[in-house]
Short mmCIF file of C-alpha atoms in Angstrom, two decimals:
data_model
loop_
_atom_site.label_atom_id
_atom_site.label_comp_id
_atom_site.label_asym_id
_atom_site.label_seq_id
_atom_site.Cartn_x
_atom_site.Cartn_y
_atom_site.Cartn_z
CA UNK A 27 -16.62 18.86 3.99
CA UNK A 28 -17.17 15.36 5.36
CA UNK A 29 -20.95 15.65 4.82
CA UNK A 30 -20.31 16.70 1.22
CA UNK A 31 -18.11 13.66 0.58
CA UNK A 32 -20.56 11.22 2.16
CA UNK A 33 -23.50 12.67 0.22
CA UNK A 34 -21.64 12.45 -3.08
CA UNK A 35 -20.42 8.95 -2.28
CA UNK A 36 -23.91 7.68 -1.47
CA UNK A 37 -25.32 9.13 -4.69
CA UNK A 38 -22.50 7.73 -6.81
CA UNK A 39 -22.65 4.30 -5.12
CA UNK A 40 -26.37 4.06 -5.81
CA UNK A 41 -25.95 5.08 -9.45
CA UNK A 42 -23.08 2.70 -10.17
CA UNK A 43 -24.77 -0.19 -8.35
CA UNK A 44 -27.92 0.33 -10.40
CA UNK A 45 -25.90 0.36 -13.60
CA UNK A 46 -24.15 -2.88 -12.68
CA UNK A 47 -27.42 -4.58 -11.73
CA UNK A 48 -28.92 -3.56 -15.06
CA UNK A 49 -25.93 -5.04 -16.88
CA UNK A 50 -27.80 -8.35 -16.99
CA UNK A 51 -30.45 -6.63 -19.13
CA UNK A 52 -28.14 -5.91 -22.07
CA UNK A 53 -30.01 -5.20 -25.31
CA UNK A 54 -27.39 -6.71 -27.62
CA UNK A 55 -29.67 -8.89 -29.77
CA UNK A 56 -26.83 -10.96 -31.20
CA UNK A 57 -25.41 -12.26 -27.95
CA UNK A 58 -27.98 -11.84 -25.18
CA UNK A 59 -29.17 -15.15 -23.81
CA UNK A 60 -32.90 -15.42 -23.11
CA UNK A 61 -32.03 -18.20 -20.68
CA UNK A 62 -28.78 -17.29 -18.89
CA UNK A 63 -26.72 -20.33 -17.95
CA UNK A 64 -23.98 -21.29 -15.54
CA UNK A 65 -21.03 -22.64 -17.54
CA UNK A 66 -18.33 -24.57 -15.70
CA UNK A 67 -14.64 -24.58 -16.58
CA UNK A 68 -13.39 -27.95 -15.37
CA UNK A 69 -9.93 -28.34 -13.89
CA UNK A 70 -7.39 -28.72 -16.69
CA UNK A 71 -9.62 -27.37 -19.47
CA UNK A 72 -9.60 -24.02 -21.31
CA UNK A 73 -11.17 -20.89 -19.86
CA UNK A 74 -11.05 -19.23 -23.28
CA UNK A 75 -13.05 -22.01 -24.95
CA UNK A 76 -15.88 -21.59 -22.45
CA UNK A 77 -15.86 -17.80 -22.77
CA UNK A 78 -16.06 -18.09 -26.55
CA UNK A 79 -19.38 -19.97 -26.41
CA UNK A 80 -20.92 -17.93 -23.59
CA UNK A 81 -23.85 -15.55 -24.14
CA UNK A 82 -24.49 -12.24 -22.39
CA UNK A 83 -25.89 -12.85 -18.94
CA UNK A 84 -24.11 -16.18 -18.45
CA UNK A 85 -22.04 -16.95 -15.37
CA UNK A 86 -18.76 -18.79 -15.90
CA UNK A 87 -17.57 -20.72 -12.86
CA UNK A 88 -13.95 -21.87 -12.82
CA UNK A 89 -13.02 -24.93 -10.77
CA UNK A 90 -9.86 -24.99 -8.67
CA UNK A 91 -6.69 -25.47 -10.69
CA UNK A 92 -3.98 -23.65 -12.64
CA UNK A 93 -4.88 -22.21 -16.04
CA UNK A 94 -3.21 -20.47 -18.96
CA UNK A 95 -3.71 -16.74 -19.60
CA UNK A 96 -3.90 -14.39 -22.60
CA UNK A 97 -7.68 -14.70 -22.23
CA UNK A 98 -9.80 -12.19 -24.18
CA UNK A 99 -13.40 -11.40 -23.22
CA UNK A 100 -15.39 -9.76 -26.02
CA UNK A 101 -18.94 -10.76 -24.98
CA UNK A 102 -20.78 -8.23 -22.85
CA UNK A 103 -22.39 -8.87 -19.47
CA UNK A 104 -20.52 -11.99 -18.42
CA UNK A 105 -19.61 -12.94 -14.87
CA UNK A 106 -16.32 -14.84 -14.54
CA UNK A 107 -16.00 -16.33 -11.08
CA UNK A 108 -13.51 -18.67 -9.50
CA UNK A 109 -14.70 -21.31 -7.05
CA UNK A 110 -11.91 -20.34 -4.65
CA UNK A 111 -9.91 -17.12 -4.68
CA UNK A 112 -6.61 -18.74 -3.77
CA UNK A 113 -6.86 -22.04 -5.65
CA UNK A 114 -8.15 -20.79 -9.02
CA UNK A 115 -4.87 -19.55 -10.49
CA UNK A 116 -4.34 -18.04 -13.93
CA UNK A 117 -0.57 -18.26 -14.35
CA UNK A 118 1.45 -16.60 -17.11
CA UNK A 119 4.69 -18.31 -16.05
CA UNK A 120 6.49 -15.09 -17.04
CA UNK A 121 6.03 -15.95 -20.73
CA UNK A 122 2.51 -14.67 -21.50
CA UNK A 123 1.62 -10.98 -21.76
CA UNK A 124 -1.76 -10.61 -20.03
CA UNK A 125 -3.91 -12.71 -17.75
CA UNK A 126 -7.40 -11.53 -18.75
CA UNK A 127 -8.19 -8.77 -21.26
CA UNK A 128 -11.76 -7.44 -21.14
CA UNK A 129 -13.00 -5.59 -24.23
CA UNK A 130 -16.75 -5.66 -23.52
CA UNK A 131 -19.22 -3.81 -21.30
CA UNK A 132 -20.74 -5.15 -18.12
CA UNK A 133 -18.14 -7.83 -17.28
CA UNK A 134 -17.40 -8.97 -13.73
CA UNK A 135 -14.27 -10.83 -12.67
CA UNK A 136 -14.16 -12.20 -9.14
CA UNK A 137 -12.73 -14.73 -6.73
CA UNK A 138 -9.51 -15.83 -8.46
CA UNK A 139 -5.76 -15.19 -8.73
CA UNK A 140 -3.79 -13.88 -11.72
CA UNK A 141 -0.02 -14.04 -11.51
CA UNK A 142 3.32 -13.88 -13.32
CA UNK A 143 2.35 -12.12 -16.56
CA UNK A 144 4.84 -9.98 -18.43
CA UNK A 145 2.50 -6.97 -18.56
CA UNK A 146 -0.90 -7.03 -16.81
CA UNK A 147 -2.83 -9.40 -14.59
CA UNK A 148 -6.32 -8.10 -15.48
CA UNK A 149 -6.85 -5.42 -18.14
CA UNK A 150 -10.18 -3.67 -18.80
CA UNK A 151 -9.69 -1.47 -21.86
CA UNK A 152 -12.15 0.55 -23.87
CA UNK A 153 -11.52 0.31 -27.61
CA UNK A 154 -9.14 -2.60 -27.16
CA UNK A 155 -10.11 -4.33 -30.38
CA UNK A 156 -9.55 -1.14 -32.41
CA UNK A 157 -6.57 0.19 -30.44
CA UNK A 158 -4.12 -0.59 -33.24
CA UNK A 159 -6.03 1.49 -35.79
CA UNK A 160 -4.69 5.00 -36.31
CA UNK A 161 -6.75 8.17 -36.00
CA UNK A 162 -9.59 6.38 -34.25
CA UNK A 163 -11.00 7.67 -30.98
CA UNK A 164 -10.98 4.81 -28.45
CA UNK A 165 -14.37 3.67 -27.25
CA UNK A 166 -15.14 3.88 -23.56
CA UNK A 167 -15.78 0.56 -21.86
CA UNK A 168 -18.88 0.84 -19.67
CA UNK A 169 -19.78 -1.05 -16.48
CA UNK A 170 -17.05 -3.19 -14.98
CA UNK A 171 -16.39 -4.87 -11.67
CA UNK A 172 -13.29 -6.52 -10.20
CA UNK A 173 -13.59 -7.99 -6.72
CA UNK A 174 -12.01 -10.60 -4.48
CA UNK A 175 -9.08 -10.97 -6.87
CA UNK A 176 -5.37 -11.50 -6.18
CA UNK A 177 -2.97 -10.00 -8.74
CA UNK A 178 0.62 -10.96 -8.03
CA UNK A 179 4.04 -10.57 -9.67
CA UNK A 180 3.11 -8.98 -12.98
CA UNK A 181 5.54 -6.97 -15.10
CA UNK A 182 3.45 -3.79 -15.20
CA UNK A 183 0.03 -3.66 -13.53
CA UNK A 184 -1.90 -6.08 -11.36
CA UNK A 185 -5.31 -4.56 -12.18
CA UNK A 186 -5.56 -2.08 -15.05
CA UNK A 187 -8.71 -0.12 -16.02
CA UNK A 188 -8.15 2.13 -19.03
CA UNK A 189 -10.77 4.18 -20.92
CA UNK A 190 -13.37 2.52 -18.70
CA UNK A 191 -16.19 4.03 -16.63
CA UNK A 192 -18.97 3.09 -14.22
CA UNK A 193 -16.84 0.56 -12.40
CA UNK A 194 -16.08 -0.92 -9.01
CA UNK A 195 -12.74 -2.29 -7.80
CA UNK A 196 -13.03 -3.70 -4.31
CA UNK A 197 -11.58 -6.29 -1.93
CA UNK A 198 -8.56 -7.05 -4.11
CA UNK A 199 -5.03 -7.92 -3.07
CA UNK A 200 -2.13 -6.84 -5.27
CA UNK A 201 1.55 -7.53 -4.64
CA UNK A 202 4.89 -7.46 -6.48
CA UNK A 203 3.56 -5.70 -9.58
CA UNK A 204 6.33 -3.61 -11.09
CA UNK A 205 4.38 -0.53 -12.13
CA UNK A 206 1.30 -0.43 -9.88
CA UNK A 207 -0.99 -2.80 -8.03
CA UNK A 208 -4.06 -0.95 -9.32
CA UNK A 209 -4.13 1.53 -12.23
CA UNK A 210 -7.02 3.62 -13.53
CA UNK A 211 -6.57 6.03 -16.40
CA UNK A 212 -7.94 8.11 -19.27
CA UNK A 213 -11.49 8.44 -17.97
CA UNK A 214 -13.44 11.68 -17.45
CA UNK A 215 -15.80 11.05 -15.77
CA UNK A 216 -14.58 7.75 -14.38
CA UNK A 217 -17.72 7.23 -12.23
CA UNK A 218 -15.87 4.50 -10.32
CA UNK A 219 -15.49 3.31 -6.73
CA UNK A 220 -12.17 1.92 -5.46
CA UNK A 221 -12.46 0.64 -1.89
CA UNK A 222 -11.39 -2.04 0.62
CA UNK A 223 -8.33 -3.02 -1.42
CA UNK A 224 -4.87 -3.90 -0.12
CA UNK A 225 -1.72 -3.29 -2.14
CA UNK A 226 1.79 -4.02 -0.90
CA UNK A 227 5.29 -4.61 -2.32
CA UNK A 228 4.34 -2.90 -5.61
CA UNK A 229 6.10 -0.09 -7.41
CA UNK A 230 3.01 2.03 -6.65
CA UNK A 231 -0.03 0.85 -4.71
CA UNK A 232 -2.55 2.84 -6.75
CA UNK A 233 -1.83 5.03 -9.76
CA UNK A 234 -4.37 7.24 -11.54
CA UNK A 235 -3.30 8.97 -14.75
CA UNK A 236 -5.83 11.40 -16.25
CA UNK A 237 -8.45 9.73 -14.06
CA UNK A 238 -11.04 12.34 -13.20
CA UNK A 239 -14.50 13.10 -11.85
CA UNK A 240 -16.88 10.89 -9.89
CA UNK A 241 -13.94 8.75 -8.80
CA UNK A 242 -13.91 7.80 -5.12
CA UNK A 243 -10.88 6.13 -3.53
CA UNK A 244 -11.64 5.23 0.08
CA UNK A 245 -10.93 2.74 2.88
CA UNK A 246 -7.93 1.15 1.15
CA UNK A 247 -4.53 0.16 2.51
CA UNK A 248 -1.70 1.12 0.15
CA UNK A 249 1.30 0.46 2.39
CA UNK A 250 4.74 -1.18 2.11
CA UNK A 251 5.11 -0.29 -1.56
CA UNK A 252 7.76 2.00 -3.03
CA UNK A 253 5.04 4.69 -3.22
CA UNK A 254 1.48 4.43 -1.93
CA UNK A 255 -0.86 6.54 -4.11
CA UNK A 256 -0.07 8.71 -7.13
CA UNK A 257 -2.53 10.74 -9.20
CA UNK A 258 -1.05 12.60 -12.14
CA UNK A 259 -1.78 14.58 -15.29
CA UNK A 260 -0.15 12.71 -18.17
CA UNK A 261 0.20 14.88 -21.28
CA UNK A 262 1.20 11.88 -23.39
CA UNK A 263 -2.31 10.46 -23.04
CA UNK A 264 -5.82 11.82 -23.56
CA UNK A 265 -8.06 13.61 -21.04
CA UNK A 266 -5.33 15.62 -19.29
CA UNK A 267 -5.33 17.30 -16.82
CA UNK A 268 -6.32 14.96 -14.03
CA UNK A 269 -8.95 16.44 -11.71
CA UNK A 270 -11.75 16.11 -9.17
CA UNK A 271 -11.05 12.83 -7.35
CA UNK A 272 -11.95 12.10 -3.73
CA UNK A 273 -9.15 10.31 -1.85
CA UNK A 274 -10.57 9.66 1.61
CA UNK A 275 -9.84 7.47 4.65
CA UNK A 276 -6.97 5.46 3.18
CA UNK A 277 -3.79 4.22 4.83
CA UNK A 278 -0.56 4.90 2.92
CA UNK A 279 2.31 4.16 5.29
CA UNK A 280 5.80 2.64 5.18
CA UNK A 281 6.07 3.17 1.44
CA UNK A 282 9.82 2.74 1.25
CA UNK A 283 10.04 -0.94 0.44
CA UNK A 284 13.32 -1.54 -1.36
CA UNK A 285 12.28 -5.12 -2.11
CA UNK A 286 9.37 -4.00 -4.30
CA UNK A 287 9.86 -4.12 -8.09
CA UNK A 288 9.35 -0.95 -10.11
CA UNK A 289 9.44 0.62 -13.56
CA UNK A 290 9.80 4.08 -11.96
CA UNK A 291 12.98 3.90 -9.87
CA UNK A 292 12.82 7.55 -8.70
CA UNK A 293 9.33 7.28 -7.22
CA UNK A 294 10.22 6.08 -3.73
CA UNK A 295 9.22 7.03 -0.22
CA UNK A 296 5.92 8.86 -0.85
CA UNK A 297 2.63 8.13 0.88
CA UNK A 298 0.19 10.12 -1.29
CA UNK A 299 1.29 12.20 -4.28
CA UNK A 300 -0.76 14.52 -6.48
CA UNK A 301 1.32 15.46 -9.53
CA UNK A 302 -0.13 18.15 -11.77
CA UNK A 303 -3.69 17.36 -10.67
CA UNK A 304 -6.50 19.85 -10.13
CA UNK A 305 -9.46 20.17 -7.76
CA UNK A 306 -8.78 16.91 -5.90
CA UNK A 307 -10.07 16.43 -2.36
CA UNK A 308 -7.76 14.54 0.03
CA UNK A 309 -9.25 13.94 3.48
CA UNK A 310 -9.02 11.66 6.55
CA UNK A 311 -6.06 9.68 5.23
CA UNK A 312 -3.26 8.34 7.42
CA UNK A 313 0.32 8.49 6.13
CA UNK A 314 3.17 7.49 8.42
CA UNK A 315 6.81 6.42 8.12
CA UNK A 316 7.25 7.22 4.44
CA UNK A 317 10.90 8.08 3.80
CA UNK A 318 10.38 11.29 1.78
CA UNK A 319 6.88 12.76 2.11
CA UNK A 320 3.61 11.72 3.71
CA UNK A 321 1.44 13.85 1.40
CA UNK A 322 3.07 15.55 -1.58
CA UNK A 323 1.76 18.12 -4.07
CA UNK A 324 4.04 18.56 -7.09
CA UNK A 325 4.02 19.35 -10.81
CA UNK A 326 4.12 16.78 -13.59
CA UNK A 327 6.14 18.01 -16.53
CA UNK A 328 4.75 21.42 -17.42
CA UNK A 329 1.41 20.80 -15.68
CA UNK A 330 1.13 22.61 -12.36
CA UNK A 331 -1.31 21.50 -9.64
CA UNK A 332 -4.19 23.80 -8.73
CA UNK A 333 -7.20 23.99 -6.40
CA UNK A 334 -6.41 20.81 -4.46
CA UNK A 335 -7.73 20.56 -0.89
CA UNK A 336 -5.92 18.65 1.90
CA UNK A 337 -8.06 18.41 5.02
CA UNK A 338 -8.13 16.39 8.26
CA UNK A 339 -5.32 14.03 7.28
CA UNK A 340 -2.94 12.47 9.79
CA UNK A 341 0.59 12.66 8.42
CA UNK A 342 3.28 11.85 10.98
CA UNK A 343 6.90 10.67 11.15
CA UNK A 344 7.43 11.02 7.41
CA UNK A 345 10.56 12.29 5.74
CA UNK A 346 12.85 11.85 8.72
CA UNK A 347 15.42 13.29 8.13
CA UNK A 348 15.05 13.74 4.36
CA UNK A 349 11.65 15.33 3.77
CA UNK A 350 8.31 16.30 5.29
CA UNK A 351 4.88 15.22 6.44
CA UNK A 352 3.28 17.73 4.04
CA UNK A 353 5.02 19.12 0.96
CA UNK A 354 4.09 21.52 -1.83
CA UNK A 355 7.10 21.64 -4.13
CA UNK A 356 7.59 22.68 -7.75
CA UNK A 357 10.95 21.48 -9.14
CA UNK A 358 13.33 24.32 -9.83
CA UNK A 359 11.07 26.88 -8.14
CA UNK A 360 11.89 27.59 -4.50
CA UNK A 361 8.95 30.01 -4.39
CA UNK A 362 5.52 28.57 -5.17
CA UNK A 363 2.20 30.31 -5.79
CA UNK A 364 -0.99 29.28 -4.07
CA UNK A 365 -2.78 28.27 -7.32
CA UNK A 366 -5.80 27.66 -5.10
CA UNK A 367 -4.17 24.73 -3.31
CA UNK A 368 -4.96 24.68 0.40
CA UNK A 369 -4.28 22.79 3.64
CA UNK A 370 -6.47 22.77 6.75
CA UNK A 371 -6.98 20.82 9.99
CA UNK A 372 -4.26 18.26 9.22
CA UNK A 373 -2.24 16.58 11.96
CA UNK A 374 1.46 16.88 11.06
CA UNK A 375 4.87 17.83 12.41
CA UNK A 376 6.78 19.13 9.38
CA UNK A 377 6.05 20.83 6.08
CA UNK A 378 8.04 22.18 3.15
CA UNK A 379 6.40 25.59 3.60
CA UNK A 380 6.61 27.21 7.02
CA UNK A 381 3.17 27.57 8.65
CA UNK A 382 1.63 25.94 5.59
CA UNK A 383 -1.92 25.91 6.98
CA UNK A 384 -1.77 29.62 7.78
CA UNK A 385 -0.40 30.87 4.48
CA UNK A 386 -2.21 28.29 2.32
CA UNK A 387 -5.48 28.21 4.23
CA UNK A 388 -8.70 27.09 2.57
CA UNK A 389 -10.37 30.47 3.01
CA UNK A 390 -8.88 33.87 2.30
CA UNK A 391 -5.43 32.60 1.31
CA UNK A 392 -3.03 34.99 -0.38
CA UNK A 393 -1.72 34.01 -3.84
CA UNK A 394 1.91 33.94 -2.74
CA UNK A 395 4.68 33.33 -3.58
CA UNK A 396 5.68 31.17 -0.62
CA UNK A 397 9.11 29.75 0.02
CA UNK A 398 9.22 25.94 -0.17
CA UNK A 399 12.15 23.88 1.02
CA UNK A 400 13.42 21.14 -1.31
CA UNK A 401 13.58 17.46 -0.51
CA UNK A 402 16.98 16.09 0.42
CA UNK A 403 18.54 13.49 -1.82
CA UNK A 404 18.44 9.92 -0.57
CA UNK A 405 19.91 6.70 -1.85
CA UNK A 406 17.06 4.79 -3.47
CA UNK A 407 17.43 0.99 -3.29
CA UNK A 408 17.84 -0.81 -6.60
CA UNK A 409 14.63 -2.70 -7.32
CA UNK A 410 14.49 -6.44 -7.91
CA UNK A 411 12.86 -7.86 -11.03
CA UNK A 412 9.12 -8.48 -10.71
CA UNK A 413 9.62 -12.26 -10.96
#
């Protein structure tokens, strides 16, 4: 199994890297610069004004300082780079909606901080400019990269990639975002890498809704949030059900932080949760000291999870005394069917199903039903406001 993951990851990394390198060769005749330039945003001036005159292939360098948000990027193949990650600050002062909205292919944002926006810090959205038109299928944004970015104290998401594919999110820090530090959704295939990120004190560290196929989440630390990682099938949005994501070698521990803001007050105390997802592969993760469950497999609305594999994870000291290290629970159904979900070679002390790795093994498992114990009710701390 590990060889399969590494092989797929190497292939996908090579493909996405090649796509991002080729982004500088955009064929858009109206905007492509034959002589790409470095444009500087001087301290105290407008980032938007510089973006508006940039051509595809240009690099925009932002000098240290504090800048206004509600920035919209509609020119493809731009690089937007701060001179210093911690001293280039785009600040919404809790009055503006979004820090940076990207509605163009091949855009990179790196080495800066976005903070205190009422909705999102950085938003990549396919079809953004036509999203208010009815009966129109949203376009898919292609080729994006977000790296070395801080996203702090935003009302919904720190980093938000929606209807976007062929992307990389790496080496970011997200904190005190009320919905999730990082969100990826409505992409199938996503063809995206999410790695080497740290998320803490968020409602959820990483959330993926209808995010499926060629999506690799690895070597991240999603700890000290209210919940660490959640992947779900959202029937209110397109491309449900969620499926076929690799979640490998992440840390998702101590996700019971009552001081974290949230828009989902009941989602508390989970390390990794798959809700109504299918065919996901969860391996080599470490989940410890989460109040309810280390690794949880549940339904989402009427969507039941199926064919998910949980292998070689370390899940210890979770759910004491309220829950479990490993849990497969369907609300209102004390007896659950296999549905092709399986558990093997995990290190754990407690599970909602007795002898879970024997009865839900990854080869020759019986269909069930199997008796699953419910989670105990706990008092969930009231969340502070994101500001």
